JSON list of C-alpha atoms in Angstrom, two decimals:
[
{"chain": "A", "resi": 1206, "resn": "MET", "atom": "CA", "xyz": [-203.13, -22.50, -12.60]},
{"chain": "A", "resi": 1207, "resn": "LYS", "atom": "CA", "xyz": [-205.22, -24.99, -10.60]},
{"chain": "A", "resi": 1208, "resn": "LYS", "atom": "CA", "xyz": [-208.27, -24.11, -12.71]},
{"chain": "A", "resi": 1209, "resn": "PHE", "atom": "CA", "xyz": [-206.29, -24.75, -15.88]},
{"chain": "A", "resi": 1210, "resn": "VAL", "atom": "CA", "xyz": [-205.05, -28.13, -14.68]},
{"chain": "A", "resi": 1211, "resn": "LEU", "atom": "CA", "xyz": [-208.54, -29.05, -13.50]},
{"chain": "A", "resi": 1212, "resn": "GLY", "atom": "CA", "xyz": [-209.95, -28.04, -16.91]},
{"chain": "A", "resi": 1213, "resn": "VAL", "atom": "CA", "xyz": [-207.39, -30.13, -18.76]},
{"chain": "A", "resi": 1214, "resn": "ALA", "atom": "CA", "xyz": [-208.00, -33.12, -16.49]},
{"chain": "A", "resi": 1215, "resn": "THR", "atom": "CA", "xyz": [-211.77, -32.81, -16.91]},
{"chain": "A", "resi": 1216, "resn": "THR", "atom": "CA", "xyz": [-211.46, -32.59, -20.70]},
{"chain": "A", "resi": 1217, "resn": "ALA", "atom": "CA", "xyz": [-209.18, -35.64, -20.77]},
{"chain": "A", "resi": 1218, "resn": "LEU", "atom": "CA", "xyz": [-211.60, -37.60, -18.61]},
{"chain": "A", "resi": 1219, "resn": "LEU", "atom": "CA", "xyz": [-214.52, -36.71, -20.87]},
{"chain": "A", "resi": 1220, "resn": "MET", "atom": "CA", "xyz": [-212.56, -37.68, -23.98]},
{"chain": "A", "resi": 1221, "resn": "VAL", "atom": "CA", "xyz": [-211.61, -41.06, -22.53]},
{"chain": "A", "resi": 1222, "resn": "SER", "atom": "CA", "xyz": [-215.20, -41.76, -21.52]},
{"chain": "A", "resi": 1223, "resn": "MET", "atom": "CA", "xyz": [-216.64, -40.99, -24.98]},
{"chain": "A", "resi": 1224, "resn": "PRO", "atom": "CA", "xyz": [-217.76, -44.03, -26.95]},
{"chain": "A", "resi": 1225, "resn": "ARG", "atom": "CA", "xyz": [-215.30, -45.15, -29.58]},
{"chain": "A", "resi": 1226, "resn": "THR", "atom": "CA", "xyz": [-217.87, -44.58, -32.32]},
{"chain": "A", "resi": 1227, "resn": "VAL", "atom": "CA", "xyz": [-217.80, -40.84, -31.60]},
{"chain": "A", "resi": 1228, "resn": "TRP", "atom": "CA", "xyz": [-214.05, -40.81, -32.16]},
{"chain": "A", "resi": 1229, "resn": "ALA", "atom": "CA", "xyz": [-214.28, -42.95, -35.27]},
{"chain": "A", "resi": 1230, "resn": "GLN", "atom": "CA", "xyz": [-216.97, -40.81, -36.86]},
{"chain": "A", "resi": 1231, "resn": "SER", "atom": "CA", "xyz": [-214.86, -37.67, -36.63]},
{"chain": "A", "resi": 1232, "resn": "GLY", "atom": "CA", "xyz": [-212.40, -39.01, -39.20]},
{"chain": "A", "resi": 1233, "resn": "LEU", "atom": "CA", "xyz": [-214.76, -40.81, -41.55]},
{"chain": "A", "resi": 1234, "resn": "ILE", "atom": "CA", "xyz": [-214.37, -40.32, -45.30]},
{"chain": "A", "resi": 1235, "resn": "ASP", "atom": "CA", "xyz": [-217.28, -39.19, -47.48]},
{"chain": "A", "resi": 1236, "resn": "GLY", "atom": "CA", "xyz": [-217.96, -41.29, -50.54]},
{"chain": "A", "resi": 1237, "resn": "GLN", "atom": "CA", "xyz": [-220.48, -42.91, -52.85]},
{"chain": "A", "resi": 1238, "resn": "VAL", "atom": "CA", "xyz": [-220.66, -46.63, -53.56]},
{"chain": "A", "resi": 1239, "resn": "THR", "atom": "CA", "xyz": [-220.38, -47.34, -57.29]},
{"chain": "A", "resi": 1240, "resn": "LYS", "atom": "CA", "xyz": [-220.03, -51.14, -57.30]},
{"chain": "A", "resi": 1241, "resn": "ILE", "atom": "CA", "xyz": [-220.09, -54.11, -54.93]},
{"chain": "A", "resi": 1242, "resn": "ASP", "atom": "CA", "xyz": [-218.51, -57.49, -55.68]},
{"chain": "A", "resi": 1243, "resn": "ALA", "atom": "CA", "xyz": [-219.67, -59.55, -52.70]},
{"chain": "A", "resi": 1244, "resn": "SER", "atom": "CA", "xyz": [-218.07, -62.77, -53.99]},
{"chain": "A", "resi": 1245, "resn": "ALA", "atom": "CA", "xyz": [-214.65, -61.09, -53.91]},
{"chain": "A", "resi": 1246, "resn": "SER", "atom": "CA", "xyz": [-215.39, -59.01, -50.77]},
{"chain": "A", "resi": 1247, "resn": "LYS", "atom": "CA", "xyz": [-214.69, -55.81, -52.72]},
{"chain": "A", "resi": 1248, "resn": "ILE", "atom": "CA", "xyz": [-216.42, -52.45, -52.88]},
{"chain": "A", "resi": 1249, "resn": "THR", "atom": "CA", "xyz": [-215.77, -49.60, -55.29]},
{"chain": "A", "resi": 1250, "resn": "ILE", "atom": "CA", "xyz": [-216.18, -46.13, -53.78]},
{"chain": "A", "resi": 1251, "resn": "ARG", "atom": "CA", "xyz": [-215.92, -42.66, -55.35]},
{"chain": "A", "resi": 1252, "resn": "HIS", "atom": "CA", "xyz": [-214.50, -40.49, -52.57]},
{"chain": "A", "resi": 1253, "resn": "GLY", "atom": "CA", "xyz": [-212.98, -37.14, -51.75]},
{"chain": "A", "resi": 1254, "resn": "PRO", "atom": "CA", "xyz": [-209.46, -36.54, -50.42]},
{"chain": "A", "resi": 1255, "resn": "ILE", "atom": "CA", "xyz": [-208.15, -38.98, -47.82]},
{"chain": "A", "resi": 1256, "resn": "LYS", "atom": "CA", "xyz": [-205.65, -37.07, -45.71]},
{"chain": "A", "resi": 1257, "resn": "LYS", "atom": "CA", "xyz": [-204.32, -40.05, -43.77]},
{"chain": "A", "resi": 1258, "resn": "PHE", "atom": "CA", "xyz": [-203.15, -41.61, -47.05]},
{"chain": "A", "resi": 1259, "resn": "ASP", "atom": "CA", "xyz": [-201.88, -38.25, -48.42]},
{"chain": "A", "resi": 1260, "resn": "MET", "atom": "CA", "xyz": [-204.48, -38.43, -51.20]},
{"chain": "A", "resi": 1261, "resn": "GLU", "atom": "CA", "xyz": [-205.19, -34.79, -51.98]},
{"chain": "A", "resi": 1262, "resn": "ASP", "atom": "CA", "xyz": [-207.60, -35.46, -54.82]},
{"chain": "A", "resi": 1263, "resn": "GLY", "atom": "CA", "xyz": [-210.83, -37.40, -54.90]},
{"chain": "A", "resi": 1264, "resn": "MET", "atom": "CA", "xyz": [-210.97, -40.53, -57.01]},
{"chain": "A", "resi": 1265, "resn": "THR", "atom": "CA", "xyz": [-212.71, -43.86, -57.44]},
{"chain": "A", "resi": 1266, "resn": "MET", "atom": "CA", "xyz": [-211.03, -46.83, -55.78]},
{"chain": "A", "resi": 1267, "resn": "VAL", "atom": "CA", "xyz": [-211.64, -50.51, -55.16]},
{"chain": "A", "resi": 1268, "resn": "PHE", "atom": "CA", "xyz": [-211.38, -51.49, -51.49]},
{"chain": "A", "resi": 1269, "resn": "ARG", "atom": "CA", "xyz": [-211.45, -54.90, -49.87]},
{"chain": "A", "resi": 1270, "resn": "ALA", "atom": "CA", "xyz": [-214.04, -55.24, -47.10]},
{"chain": "A", "resi": 1271, "resn": "GLN", "atom": "CA", "xyz": [-212.57, -56.17, -43.73]},
{"chain": "A", "resi": 1272, "resn": "ASP", "atom": "CA", "xyz": [-215.83, -57.96, -42.94]},
{"chain": "A", "resi": 1273, "resn": "PRO", "atom": "CA", "xyz": [-217.77, -59.16, -46.02]},
{"chain": "A", "resi": 1274, "resn": "ALA", "atom": "CA", "xyz": [-221.03, -58.80, -44.05]},
{"chain": "A", "resi": 1275, "resn": "MET", "atom": "CA", "xyz": [-220.63, -55.01, -44.11]},
{"chain": "A", "resi": 1276, "resn": "LEU", "atom": "CA", "xyz": [-221.29, -55.07, -47.86]},
{"chain": "A", "resi": 1277, "resn": "THR", "atom": "CA", "xyz": [-224.93, -55.99, -47.24]},
{"chain": "A", "resi": 1278, "resn": "ALA", "atom": "CA", "xyz": [-225.55, -52.66, -45.46]},
{"chain": "A", "resi": 1279, "resn": "VAL", "atom": "CA", "xyz": [-224.99, -50.54, -48.59]},
{"chain": "A", "resi": 1280, "resn": "LYS", "atom": "CA", "xyz": [-225.71, -50.69, -52.31]},
{"chain": "A", "resi": 1281, "resn": "PRO", "atom": "CA", "xyz": [-224.44, -48.91, -55.44]},
{"chain": "A", "resi": 1282, "resn": "GLY", "atom": "CA", "xyz": [-225.57, -45.29, -55.44]},
{"chain": "A", "resi": 1283, "resn": "ASP", "atom": "CA", "xyz": [-225.58, -44.97, -51.64]},
{"chain": "A", "resi": 1284, "resn": "LYS", "atom": "CA", "xyz": [-223.73, -42.01, -50.16]},
{"chain": "A", "resi": 1285, "resn": "VAL", "atom": "CA", "xyz": [-221.57, -43.33, -47.34]},
{"chain": "A", "resi": 1286, "resn": "LYS", "atom": "CA", "xyz": [-219.12, -42.46, -44.62]},
{"chain": "A", "resi": 1287, "resn": "PHE", "atom": "CA", "xyz": [-216.32, -44.96, -44.22]},
{"chain": "A", "resi": 1288, "resn": "ASP", "atom": "CA", "xyz": [-212.91, -45.58, -42.77]},
{"chain": "A", "resi": 1289, "resn": "ALA", "atom": "CA", "xyz": [-210.11, -47.55, -44.35]},
{"chain": "A", "resi": 1290, "resn": "GLU", "atom": "CA", "xyz": [-206.63, -48.83, -43.60]},
{"chain": "A", "resi": 1291, "resn": "HIS", "atom": "CA", "xyz": [-203.70, -49.56, -45.90]},
{"chain": "A", "resi": 1292, "resn": "VAL", "atom": "CA", "xyz": [-202.40, -53.05, -45.06]},
{"chain": "A", "resi": 1293, "resn": "ASN", "atom": "CA", "xyz": [-199.88, -55.06, -47.09]},
{"chain": "A", "resi": 1294, "resn": "GLY", "atom": "CA", "xyz": [-200.45, -52.93, -50.18]},
{"chain": "A", "resi": 1295, "resn": "GLN", "atom": "CA", "xyz": [-204.26, -53.20, -50.04]},
{"chain": "A", "resi": 1296, "resn": "PHE", "atom": "CA", "xyz": [-206.82, -50.62, -49.03]},
{"chain": "A", "resi": 1297, "resn": "ILE", "atom": "CA", "xyz": [-209.32, -52.19, -46.64]},
{"chain": "A", "resi": 1298, "resn": "VAL", "atom": "CA", "xyz": [-212.64, -50.68, -45.56]},
{"chain": "A", "resi": 1299, "resn": "THR", "atom": "CA", "xyz": [-212.85, -51.17, -41.81]},
{"chain": "A", "resi": 1300, "resn": "THR", "atom": "CA", "xyz": [-216.21, -49.48, -41.25]},
{"chain": "A", "resi": 1301, "resn": "ILE", "atom": "CA", "xyz": [-218.95, -48.16, -43.51]},
{"chain": "A", "resi": 1302, "resn": "GLN", "atom": "CA", "xyz": [-222.35, -46.59, -42.93]},
{"chain": "A", "resi": 1303, "resn": "LYS", "atom": "CA", "xyz": [-224.93, -44.80, -45.02]},
{"chain": "A", "resi": 1304, "resn": "ALA", "atom": "CA", "xyz": [-224.52, -41.04, -44.85]},
{"chain": "A", "resi": 1305, "resn": "LYS", "atom": "CA", "xyz": [-227.36, -39.18, -43.19]}
]
């Protein structure tokens, strides 16, 4: 039993010490940028299912960029990994990076 408790404690300690980016990347959504409207801080992304929003099918959606500067890191045609939140009826991209 002591080994089990020690194992659980060690795992928990390792998980807490992992950089936040490792955690964030595990739930990123795959997509492809189809359009960017920098003046409106919007990005259109074709993506697969998004489980956290109960979206079982892929689709193309317009998202608002949480930080307009993030739109300069990608361009139409880029395959991306991103995360989004649903706030006050709007879908907002909170992080985006080119897929490797």
